[in-house]
């Protein structure tokens, strides 16, 4: 590809960037922005550790835990605070804005990868924007109104999925490896989904390489991309060299104070229920695939949703049966973020395609009502209201 063509392709994204900035402004106007809340309490402690470890007494629990928060974002932010004397409040706010801009750009990019027109891709971004308060459906990553490493990693994962849909097999895993450096547990979601989808595609002989060669290339790409955090982890003796995360005390604390992590403690119905969203997101996905709006992408979408299913099953079994600290930290509830975003894009594509085909005012009115109701509700649960 020539340099002029590359520049031309980049120039096409200027309106997308501008639209994304507007979306971020609207999002903050609707949802607000918060600082010093939720997991940020832990993140701030980790950052202050990297600014100066002497801020903590050697008996302080954060003194031993902070070096094991394997995210380059913490020492990077600490460097900005220590050497450039930039206030953490400003770093978090600017980081939040940039992460949200990239999130909306990647939603557009993913929509285009699915074959949706430019106008339809804008509609997908808008639909997911107005559907910002999506309650339990996105497992609190997509709807975060505060800065967190997860929200920085999310656009990178969407880019990897988008490139996989475009036929790239190795590059998505390298990108996911890079995302591990920011937030490993969120990135593992993407790795499992794309790896399962890759195996499905290989089974249907859509790739020339054998399964073993594809797996080897994927593993090498992930290791190469995640090298900084991988080396850091080895210097600290592994994921949990102190044994804190594998202690019974930690498991009991998590079960008591973070019940949303354990599927057995989820309410099935109600405002925080998981049953209706999971059932209805499946029905919506099946409906859209049956209508063949994404005819040439049907097999790809099926393989990706199979990956989502495997991811959720791994999360449920690993959390409830084996009580694996690593899987518990993955938080299976957050696994709903990716299928929710892709389902929102599929709904936008379906509405926009049918709108262009059907001139019947009744059908158009129904499509408009469907889109608006979906957008203003907390996920597809509106069908049961």
mmCIF file of C-alpha atoms in Angstrom, residues 4-265:
data_model
loop_
_atom_site.group_PDB
_atom_site.id
_atom_site.type_symbol
_atom_site.label_atom_id
_atom_site.label_comp_id
_atom_site.label_asym_id
_atom_site.label_seq_id
_atom_site.Cartn_x
_atom_site.Cartn_y
_atom_site.Cartn_z
ATOM 1 C CA UNK A 4 -0.567 8.360 -0.256
ATOM 2 C CA UNK A 5 -3.213 5.656 0.096
ATOM 3 C CA UNK A 6 -2.322 5.158 3.766
ATOM 4 C CA UNK A 7 -2.620 8.900 4.400
ATOM 5 C CA UNK A 8 -5.924 8.937 2.543
ATOM 6 C CA UNK A 9 -7.260 6.133 4.752
ATOM 7 C CA UNK A 10 -6.140 7.993 7.872
ATOM 8 C CA UNK A 11 -7.760 11.214 6.662
ATOM 9 C CA UNK A 12 -11.079 9.366 6.408
ATOM 10 C CA UNK A 13 -10.980 8.900 10.180
ATOM 11 C CA UNK A 14 -10.797 12.620 10.987
ATOM 12 C CA UNK A 15 -14.623 12.934 10.991
ATOM 13 C CA UNK A 16 -14.784 9.756 13.112
ATOM 14 C CA UNK A 17 -12.402 11.277 15.652
ATOM 15 C CA UNK A 18 -14.450 14.496 15.757
ATOM 16 C CA UNK A 19 -17.674 12.503 16.176
ATOM 17 C CA UNK A 20 -16.050 10.450 18.950
ATOM 18 C CA UNK A 21 -15.001 13.610 20.794
ATOM 19 C CA UNK A 22 -18.608 14.814 20.649
ATOM 20 C CA UNK A 23 -19.761 11.430 21.957
ATOM 21 C CA UNK A 24 -17.365 11.681 24.908
ATOM 22 C CA UNK A 25 -18.682 15.160 25.704
ATOM 23 C CA UNK A 26 -22.263 13.887 25.580
ATOM 24 C CA UNK A 27 -21.326 10.865 27.684
ATOM 25 C CA UNK A 28 -19.766 13.034 30.405
ATOM 26 C CA UNK A 29 -22.719 15.433 30.273
ATOM 27 C CA UNK A 30 -25.122 12.513 30.836
ATOM 28 C CA UNK A 31 -23.152 10.239 33.138
ATOM 29 C CA UNK A 32 -20.735 12.682 34.727
ATOM 30 C CA UNK A 33 -17.133 11.928 35.620
ATOM 31 C CA UNK A 34 -15.886 10.584 38.949
ATOM 32 C CA UNK A 35 -12.524 10.457 40.675
ATOM 33 C CA UNK A 36 -11.344 8.487 43.699
ATOM 34 C CA UNK A 37 -14.139 5.936 43.544
ATOM 35 C CA UNK A 38 -14.479 2.158 43.248
ATOM 36 C CA UNK A 39 -11.270 0.391 42.132
ATOM 37 C CA UNK A 40 -9.480 3.731 41.837
ATOM 38 C CA UNK A 41 -8.877 3.524 45.572
ATOM 39 C CA UNK A 42 -6.578 0.561 44.865
ATOM 40 C CA UNK A 43 -5.091 2.083 41.709
ATOM 41 C CA UNK A 44 -4.148 5.280 43.531
ATOM 42 C CA UNK A 45 -2.374 3.278 46.226
ATOM 43 C CA UNK A 46 -0.411 1.401 43.548
ATOM 44 C CA UNK A 47 0.560 4.650 41.830
ATOM 45 C CA UNK A 48 1.738 6.259 45.061
ATOM 46 C CA UNK A 49 3.816 3.157 45.728
ATOM 47 C CA UNK A 50 5.610 3.656 42.416
ATOM 48 C CA UNK A 51 6.037 7.377 43.100
ATOM 49 C CA UNK A 52 7.829 6.579 46.345
ATOM 50 C CA UNK A 53 7.695 3.180 48.139
ATOM 51 C CA UNK A 54 8.601 4.916 51.393
ATOM 52 C CA UNK A 55 5.024 6.246 51.401
ATOM 53 C CA UNK A 56 4.085 2.859 52.856
ATOM 54 C CA UNK A 57 5.167 1.018 55.961
ATOM 55 C CA UNK A 58 6.682 -2.382 55.248
ATOM 56 C CA UNK A 59 3.792 -3.983 57.166
ATOM 57 C CA UNK A 60 1.206 -2.201 55.023
ATOM 58 C CA UNK A 61 -0.648 -4.683 52.825
ATOM 59 C CA UNK A 62 -0.192 -2.428 49.773
ATOM 60 C CA UNK A 63 3.583 -2.513 50.241
ATOM 61 C CA UNK A 64 3.604 -6.192 49.253
ATOM 62 C CA UNK A 65 0.645 -6.148 46.844
ATOM 63 C CA UNK A 66 1.386 -3.015 44.749
ATOM 64 C CA UNK A 67 4.420 -4.522 42.918
ATOM 65 C CA UNK A 68 2.130 -7.380 41.840
ATOM 66 C CA UNK A 69 -0.425 -5.155 40.126
ATOM 67 C CA UNK A 70 0.969 -6.025 36.725
ATOM 68 C CA UNK A 71 -0.010 -2.999 34.651
ATOM 69 C CA UNK A 72 2.456 -0.619 33.029
ATOM 70 C CA UNK A 73 -0.120 2.135 33.468
ATOM 71 C CA UNK A 74 0.697 2.480 37.185
ATOM 72 C CA UNK A 75 4.490 3.062 36.942
ATOM 73 C CA UNK A 76 3.877 5.194 33.816
ATOM 74 C CA UNK A 77 1.432 7.469 35.640
ATOM 75 C CA UNK A 78 3.774 7.525 38.654
ATOM 76 C CA UNK A 79 6.578 8.729 36.350
ATOM 77 C CA UNK A 80 4.409 11.592 35.089
ATOM 78 C CA UNK A 81 3.623 12.548 38.683
ATOM 79 C CA UNK A 82 7.185 12.228 39.948
ATOM 80 C CA UNK A 83 9.225 13.746 37.135
ATOM 81 C CA UNK A 84 6.791 16.092 35.386
ATOM 82 C CA UNK A 85 4.769 16.925 38.503
ATOM 83 C CA UNK A 86 1.461 16.484 36.685
ATOM 84 C CA UNK A 87 -1.421 16.062 39.163
ATOM 85 C CA UNK A 88 -2.946 12.575 39.200
ATOM 86 C CA UNK A 89 -6.410 14.124 38.887
ATOM 87 C CA UNK A 90 -5.499 15.607 35.500
ATOM 88 C CA UNK A 91 -3.774 12.424 34.321
ATOM 89 C CA UNK A 92 -6.843 10.362 35.149
ATOM 90 C CA UNK A 93 -9.226 12.818 33.508
ATOM 91 C CA UNK A 94 -7.204 13.150 30.288
ATOM 92 C CA UNK A 95 -6.612 9.386 30.217
ATOM 93 C CA UNK A 96 -10.342 8.794 30.596
ATOM 94 C CA UNK A 97 -11.184 11.149 27.708
ATOM 95 C CA UNK A 98 -8.576 9.606 25.391
ATOM 96 C CA UNK A 99 -9.681 6.056 26.272
ATOM 97 C CA UNK A 100 -13.335 6.885 25.569
ATOM 98 C CA UNK A 101 -12.436 8.551 22.263
ATOM 99 C CA UNK A 102 -10.543 5.422 21.235
ATOM 100 C CA UNK A 103 -13.468 3.256 22.379
ATOM 101 C CA UNK A 104 -15.929 5.015 20.064
ATOM 102 C CA UNK A 105 -13.421 4.993 17.196
ATOM 103 C CA UNK A 106 -12.956 1.235 17.611
ATOM 104 C CA UNK A 107 -16.733 0.672 17.698
ATOM 105 C CA UNK A 108 -16.864 2.472 14.334
ATOM 106 C CA UNK A 109 -13.920 0.423 13.039
ATOM 107 C CA UNK A 110 -15.548 -2.838 14.150
ATOM 108 C CA UNK A 111 -18.834 -1.865 12.507
ATOM 109 C CA UNK A 112 -17.006 -1.190 9.246
ATOM 110 C CA UNK A 113 -15.232 -4.555 9.535
ATOM 111 C CA UNK A 114 -18.656 -6.215 9.707
ATOM 112 C CA UNK A 115 -19.542 -4.623 6.379
ATOM 113 C CA UNK A 116 -21.761 -1.860 7.749
ATOM 114 C CA UNK A 117 -21.714 1.373 5.745
ATOM 115 C CA UNK A 118 -20.096 4.522 7.103
ATOM 116 C CA UNK A 119 -23.472 6.008 8.038
ATOM 117 C CA UNK A 120 -24.480 2.736 9.681
ATOM 118 C CA UNK A 121 -21.218 2.671 11.650
ATOM 119 C CA UNK A 122 -21.924 6.182 12.970
ATOM 120 C CA UNK A 123 -25.386 4.962 13.928
ATOM 121 C CA UNK A 124 -23.810 2.030 15.821
ATOM 122 C CA UNK A 125 -21.661 4.419 17.842
ATOM 123 C CA UNK A 126 -24.671 6.632 18.580
ATOM 124 C CA UNK A 127 -26.831 3.662 19.554
ATOM 125 C CA UNK A 128 -24.235 2.372 22.016
ATOM 126 C CA UNK A 129 -23.691 5.913 23.293
ATOM 127 C CA UNK A 130 -27.319 6.504 24.236
ATOM 128 C CA UNK A 131 -27.347 3.001 25.677
ATOM 129 C CA UNK A 132 -24.649 4.125 28.111
ATOM 130 C CA UNK A 133 -26.472 3.214 31.347
ATOM 131 C CA UNK A 134 -26.619 -0.474 30.461
ATOM 132 C CA UNK A 135 -26.696 -1.775 33.993
ATOM 133 C CA UNK A 136 -25.561 -5.339 34.545
ATOM 134 C CA UNK A 137 -25.199 -6.069 30.864
ATOM 135 C CA UNK A 138 -21.685 -4.730 30.335
ATOM 136 C CA UNK A 139 -20.309 -5.799 33.679
ATOM 137 C CA UNK A 140 -19.194 -2.224 34.504
ATOM 138 C CA UNK A 141 -16.322 -1.830 32.002
ATOM 139 C CA UNK A 142 -18.118 -0.139 29.110
ATOM 140 C CA UNK A 143 -20.210 2.060 31.389
ATOM 141 C CA UNK A 144 -17.387 3.184 33.702
ATOM 142 C CA UNK A 145 -17.472 6.950 34.236
ATOM 143 C CA UNK A 146 -14.056 6.985 35.864
ATOM 144 C CA UNK A 147 -10.551 6.194 34.662
ATOM 145 C CA UNK A 148 -9.391 2.588 34.952
ATOM 146 C CA UNK A 149 -6.880 0.395 33.085
ATOM 147 C CA UNK A 150 -9.773 -1.782 31.870
ATOM 148 C CA UNK A 151 -11.278 1.040 29.855
ATOM 149 C CA UNK A 152 -7.882 1.690 28.244
ATOM 150 C CA UNK A 153 -7.509 -1.975 27.285
ATOM 151 C CA UNK A 154 -11.058 -2.315 25.903
ATOM 152 C CA UNK A 155 -10.528 -0.343 22.629
ATOM 153 C CA UNK A 156 -7.351 -2.355 21.978
ATOM 154 C CA UNK A 157 -9.314 -5.602 22.345
ATOM 155 C CA UNK A 158 -12.015 -4.304 19.979
ATOM 156 C CA UNK A 159 -9.280 -3.460 17.444
ATOM 157 C CA UNK A 160 -7.949 -7.023 17.679
ATOM 158 C CA UNK A 161 -11.423 -8.475 17.087
ATOM 159 C CA UNK A 162 -11.966 -6.072 14.199
ATOM 160 C CA UNK A 163 -8.702 -7.102 12.517
ATOM 161 C CA UNK A 164 -9.553 -10.780 13.037
ATOM 162 C CA UNK A 165 -12.860 -10.224 11.249
ATOM 163 C CA UNK A 166 -10.872 -8.648 8.400
ATOM 164 C CA UNK A 167 -8.908 -11.887 8.007
ATOM 165 C CA UNK A 168 -5.783 -11.244 10.075
ATOM 166 C CA UNK A 169 -4.764 -14.262 12.148
ATOM 167 C CA UNK A 170 -1.542 -13.367 13.991
ATOM 168 C CA UNK A 171 -1.642 -9.567 14.376
ATOM 169 C CA UNK A 172 -4.749 -9.638 16.646
ATOM 170 C CA UNK A 173 -2.878 -11.816 19.149
ATOM 171 C CA UNK A 174 0.112 -9.461 19.161
ATOM 172 C CA UNK A 175 -2.264 -6.550 19.828
ATOM 173 C CA UNK A 176 -3.907 -8.512 22.638
ATOM 174 C CA UNK A 177 -0.422 -9.171 24.010
ATOM 175 C CA UNK A 178 0.136 -5.409 24.109
ATOM 176 C CA UNK A 179 -3.188 -5.013 25.928
ATOM 177 C CA UNK A 180 -1.969 -7.447 28.608
ATOM 178 C CA UNK A 181 0.575 -4.812 29.600
ATOM 179 C CA UNK A 182 -2.316 -2.502 30.483
ATOM 180 C CA UNK A 183 -4.862 -4.878 32.025
ATOM 181 C CA UNK A 184 -4.140 -8.566 31.761
ATOM 182 C CA UNK A 185 -7.471 -9.987 32.955
ATOM 183 C CA UNK A 186 -9.547 -7.943 30.520
ATOM 184 C CA UNK A 187 -7.160 -8.860 27.696
ATOM 185 C CA UNK A 188 -7.511 -12.578 28.447
ATOM 186 C CA UNK A 189 -11.202 -12.234 27.550
ATOM 187 C CA UNK A 190 -10.226 -11.195 24.032
ATOM 188 C CA UNK A 191 -7.537 -13.880 23.751
ATOM 189 C CA UNK A 192 -9.952 -16.696 24.631
ATOM 190 C CA UNK A 193 -12.652 -15.387 22.272
ATOM 191 C CA UNK A 194 -10.386 -14.965 19.260
ATOM 192 C CA UNK A 195 -8.498 -18.214 19.872
ATOM 193 C CA UNK A 196 -11.763 -20.197 19.965
ATOM 194 C CA UNK A 197 -12.946 -18.357 16.843
ATOM 195 C CA UNK A 198 -9.619 -19.139 15.149
ATOM 196 C CA UNK A 199 -9.996 -22.850 15.886
ATOM 197 C CA UNK A 200 -13.548 -22.753 14.525
ATOM 198 C CA UNK A 201 -12.390 -21.058 11.335
ATOM 199 C CA UNK A 202 -9.552 -23.556 10.921
ATOM 200 C CA UNK A 203 -12.033 -26.429 11.349
ATOM 201 C CA UNK A 204 -13.967 -25.032 8.400
ATOM 202 C CA UNK A 205 -10.672 -24.751 6.479
ATOM 203 C CA UNK A 206 -10.808 -20.976 6.083
ATOM 204 C CA UNK A 207 -7.092 -20.740 6.921
ATOM 205 C CA UNK A 208 -4.292 -22.634 5.198
ATOM 206 C CA UNK A 209 -2.027 -23.160 8.227
ATOM 207 C CA UNK A 210 -2.576 -26.174 10.463
ATOM 208 C CA UNK A 211 -4.097 -25.779 13.914
ATOM 209 C CA UNK A 212 -0.719 -26.358 15.567
ATOM 210 C CA UNK A 213 1.049 -23.751 13.463
ATOM 211 C CA UNK A 214 -1.723 -21.211 14.053
ATOM 212 C CA UNK A 215 -1.601 -21.914 17.801
ATOM 213 C CA UNK A 216 2.177 -21.573 17.872
ATOM 214 C CA UNK A 217 2.098 -18.282 15.964
ATOM 215 C CA UNK A 218 -0.646 -16.945 18.251
ATOM 216 C CA UNK A 219 1.293 -17.910 21.394
ATOM 217 C CA UNK A 220 4.501 -16.296 20.097
ATOM 218 C CA UNK A 221 2.620 -13.125 19.173
ATOM 219 C CA UNK A 222 1.033 -12.897 22.637
ATOM 220 C CA UNK A 223 4.360 -13.485 24.409
ATOM 221 C CA UNK A 224 6.125 -10.911 22.251
ATOM 222 C CA UNK A 225 3.436 -8.298 22.809
ATOM 223 C CA UNK A 226 3.220 -8.891 26.567
ATOM 224 C CA UNK A 227 6.985 -9.147 27.126
ATOM 225 C CA UNK A 228 7.286 -6.112 29.482
ATOM 226 C CA UNK A 229 4.674 -7.404 31.948
ATOM 227 C CA UNK A 230 5.799 -11.025 31.520
ATOM 228 C CA UNK A 231 9.366 -10.148 32.520
ATOM 229 C CA UNK A 232 8.064 -8.001 35.368
ATOM 230 C CA UNK A 233 5.953 -10.920 36.614
ATOM 231 C CA UNK A 234 8.933 -13.270 36.609
ATOM 232 C CA UNK A 235 10.986 -10.802 38.665
ATOM 233 C CA UNK A 236 8.214 -10.807 41.283
ATOM 234 C CA UNK A 237 7.961 -14.581 41.435
ATOM 235 C CA UNK A 238 4.775 -15.010 39.444
ATOM 236 C CA UNK A 239 1.140 -13.955 39.652
ATOM 237 C CA UNK A 240 0.826 -14.358 43.403
ATOM 238 C CA UNK A 241 4.171 -15.178 44.939
ATOM 239 C CA UNK A 242 2.945 -14.066 48.367
ATOM 240 C CA UNK A 243 -0.035 -16.435 48.331
ATOM 241 C CA UNK A 244 -2.442 -13.628 49.212
ATOM 242 C CA UNK A 245 -4.858 -14.235 46.336
ATOM 243 C CA UNK A 246 -5.013 -17.976 46.967
ATOM 244 C CA UNK A 247 -5.760 -17.706 50.691
ATOM 245 C CA UNK A 248 -9.106 -18.763 52.093
ATOM 246 C CA UNK A 249 -9.316 -15.385 53.809
ATOM 247 C CA UNK A 250 -9.175 -13.605 50.449
ATOM 248 C CA UNK A 251 -11.824 -15.904 48.919
ATOM 249 C CA UNK A 252 -14.188 -15.317 51.837
ATOM 250 C CA UNK A 253 -13.653 -11.567 51.656
ATOM 251 C CA UNK A 254 -14.387 -11.481 47.905
ATOM 252 C CA UNK A 255 -17.501 -13.631 48.276
ATOM 253 C CA UNK A 256 -18.787 -11.389 51.089
ATOM 254 C CA UNK A 257 -17.987 -7.961 49.623
ATOM 255 C CA UNK A 258 -17.953 -8.659 45.862
ATOM 256 C CA UNK A 259 -20.817 -11.088 45.414
ATOM 257 C CA UNK A 260 -21.307 -9.961 41.790
ATOM 258 C CA UNK A 261 -18.170 -11.937 40.896
ATOM 259 C CA UNK A 262 -19.802 -15.293 41.727
ATOM 260 C CA UNK A 263 -22.499 -16.454 39.258
ATOM 261 C CA UNK A 264 -24.229 -18.528 41.954
ATOM 262 C CA UNK A 265 -24.958 -15.297 43.836
#
